[in-house]
Amino acid sequence: MSQIIDGKFVSETMKASIAKEVEELVAAGQRAPHLVAILVGNNGASETYVANKVKSCEELGFTSTLLRFDPTITEAELLAAVQGVNDNPDMDGLIVQLPLPDHINPDKVMETIHPSKDVDGFHPINIGRMAKGLPAYISATPQGVLDLLAYYQIQTAGKHCVVVGRSQIVGLPMSILMQRNHPQGNCTVTLTHSRTPNLEEICAQGDIVIAALGKPEFIKAVHIKEGAVVIDVGLTRVVDTSKKSGFALKGDVDFADVAPKCSYITPVPKGVGPMTIVSLMKNTLLAAKGTIYPKN
């Protein structure tokens, strides 16, 4: 039977370490890390995500600021708000919650965030630095996956890693990170996506399979070989009238079908999800300390 990778437990352990470091910073006369979140509109999922990030800031002793804007805000107005955070030396990190209204170009917004405050790791400079193996803010979800692999001491060197999904937020950076010369790397990586033929056959060759395609329970037992490590990044709300909320959270992996074949597997929820937020907090702490980009 597979071992469950408990992301909630690992994230709580990491939060305790971050909180202690913040306490030491403040005791030494430095200010607490300051994370700014920009939320446009009132998308239900976005509201939840941002609320969880603000809550984590409170738990860890961070300062947080939430900037809310109506969905009618113009692109120019939003870019000006981003620039205002860039120019504020007391604000260390900035996240702009996606998705944005259709009339706003998300790439333009991400490129306006200064790389030193881009704690989501979406700016082209941070992505490029990551690809070259230079110090950079790594996207929170991929970093969370790496931290889980490290905590459970899962061997990656020489393994075949199959990444399912090529998004710029998860799939693409994950494929780059897993092949780099690093303790959680040195894999031979195959990046697959919606137009990959023979996906079932390719996945079944993977020693490590990372599912990040956004299709609930798409990955079945036939996609997985015996003893593989399965990391489920998916998180989709599915209608479930048996639940008080009216929905259930599903990953990209059919857990009940796949788990008996795995050596390790992440559940949904309480797998990769909690690690995403703690990775964001870790990046914000690095920003406050000037570790990646030295403070002026």
mmCIF file with all atom_site columns, N, CA and C in Angstrom, residues 34-38 54 57 63-67 91:
data_model
loop_
_atom_site.group_PDB
_atom_site.id
_atom_site.type_symbol
_atom_site.label_atom_id
_atom_site.label_alt_id
_atom_site.label_comp_id
_atom_site.label_asym_id
_atom_site.label_entity_id
_atom_site.label_seq_id
_atom_site.pdbx_PDB_ins_code
_atom_site.Cartn_x
_atom_site.Cartn_y
_atom_site.Cartn_z
_atom_site.occupancy
_atom_site.B_iso_or_equiv
_atom_site.pdbx_formal_charge
_atom_site.auth_seq_id
_atom_site.auth_comp_id
_atom_site.auth_asym_id
_atom_site.auth_atom_id
_atom_site.pdbx_PDB_model_num
ATOM 1  N N  . HIS A 1 34 ? 6.313  41.894 4.666  1.00 0.00 ? 34 HIS A N  1
ATOM 2  C CA . HIS A 1 34 ? 5.038  42.522 4.284  1.00 0.00 ? 34 HIS A CA 1
ATOM 3  C C  . HIS A 1 34 ? 4.625  42.003 2.910  1.00 0.00 ? 34 HIS A C  1
ATOM 4  N N  . LEU A 1 35 ? 3.507  41.296 2.872  1.00 0.00 ? 35 LEU A N  1
ATOM 5  C CA . LEU A 1 35 ? 2.966  40.750 1.628  1.00 0.00 ? 35 LEU A CA 1
ATOM 6  C C  . LEU A 1 35 ? 1.728  41.534 1.219  1.00 0.00 ? 35 LEU A C  1
ATOM 7  N N  . VAL A 1 36 ? 1.689  41.946 -0.041 1.00 0.00 ? 36 VAL A N  1
ATOM 8  C CA . VAL A 1 36 ? 0.542  42.669 -0.597 1.00 0.00 ? 36 VAL A CA 1
ATOM 9  C C  . VAL A 1 36 ? -0.168 41.767 -1.598 1.00 0.00 ? 36 VAL A C  1
ATOM 10 N N  . ALA A 1 37 ? -1.476 41.671 -1.493 1.00 0.00 ? 37 ALA A N  1
ATOM 11 C CA . ALA A 1 37 ? -2.274 40.904 -2.443 1.00 0.00 ? 37 ALA A CA 1
ATOM 12 C C  . ALA A 1 37 ? -3.247 41.839 -3.144 1.00 0.00 ? 37 ALA A C  1
ATOM 13 N N  . ILE A 1 38 ? -3.327 41.722 -4.461 1.00 0.00 ? 38 ILE A N  1
ATOM 14 C CA . ILE A 1 38 ? -4.289 42.495 -5.255 1.00 0.00 ? 38 ILE A CA 1
ATOM 15 C C  . ILE A 1 38 ? -5.367 41.541 -5.749 1.00 0.00 ? 38 ILE A C  1
ATOM 16 N N  . VAL A 1 54 ? -3.932 35.625 3.492  1.00 0.00 ? 54 VAL A N  1
ATOM 17 C CA . VAL A 1 54 ? -3.961 36.649 4.542  1.00 0.00 ? 54 VAL A CA 1
ATOM 18 C C  . VAL A 1 54 ? -3.925 35.987 5.921  1.00 0.00 ? 54 VAL A C  1
ATOM 19 N N  . CYS A 1 57 ? -0.462 34.859 6.730  1.00 0.00 ? 57 CYS A N  1
ATOM 20 C CA . CYS A 1 57 ? 0.369  36.000 7.142  1.00 0.00 ? 57 CYS A CA 1
ATOM 21 C C  . CYS A 1 57 ? 0.178  36.292 8.632  1.00 0.00 ? 57 CYS A C  1
ATOM 22 N N  . THR A 1 63 ? 3.113  41.113 8.045  1.00 0.00 ? 63 THR A N  1
ATOM 23 C CA . THR A 1 63 ? 2.156  42.180 7.762  1.00 0.00 ? 63 THR A CA 1
ATOM 24 C C  . THR A 1 63 ? 1.531  41.876 6.410  1.00 0.00 ? 63 THR A C  1
ATOM 25 N N  . SER A 1 64 ? 0.231  42.077 6.271  1.00 0.00 ? 64 SER A N  1
ATOM 26 C CA . SER A 1 64 ? -0.417 41.851 4.980  1.00 0.00 ? 64 SER A CA 1
ATOM 27 C C  . SER A 1 64 ? -1.309 43.026 4.625  1.00 0.00 ? 64 SER A C  1
ATOM 28 N N  . THR A 1 65 ? -1.385 43.301 3.338  1.00 0.00 ? 65 THR A N  1
ATOM 29 C CA . THR A 1 65 ? -2.270 44.340 2.817  1.00 0.00 ? 65 THR A CA 1
ATOM 30 C C  . THR A 1 65 ? -3.048 43.758 1.657  1.00 0.00 ? 65 THR A C  1
ATOM 31 N N  . LEU A 1 66 ? -4.356 43.897 1.691  1.00 0.00 ? 66 LEU A N  1
ATOM 32 C CA . LEU A 1 66 ? -5.212 43.433 0.599  1.00 0.00 ? 66 LEU A CA 1
ATOM 33 C C  . LEU A 1 66 ? -5.765 44.643 -0.134 1.00 0.00 ? 66 LEU A C  1
ATOM 34 N N  . LEU A 1 67 ? -5.445 44.748 -1.414 1.00 0.00 ? 67 LEU A N  1
ATOM 35 C CA . LEU A 1 67 ? -5.954 45.826 -2.259 1.00 0.00 ? 67 LEU A CA 1
ATOM 36 C C  . LEU A 1 67 ? -7.049 45.248 -3.153 1.00 0.00 ? 67 LEU A C  1
ATOM 37 N N  . MET A 1 91 ? 6.973  47.446 1.397  1.00 0.00 ? 91 MET A N  1
ATOM 38 C CA . MET A 1 91 ? 6.207  46.303 0.894  1.00 0.00 ? 91 MET A CA 1
ATOM 39 C C  . MET A 1 91 ? 7.181  45.351 0.207  1.00 0.00 ? 91 MET A C  1
#
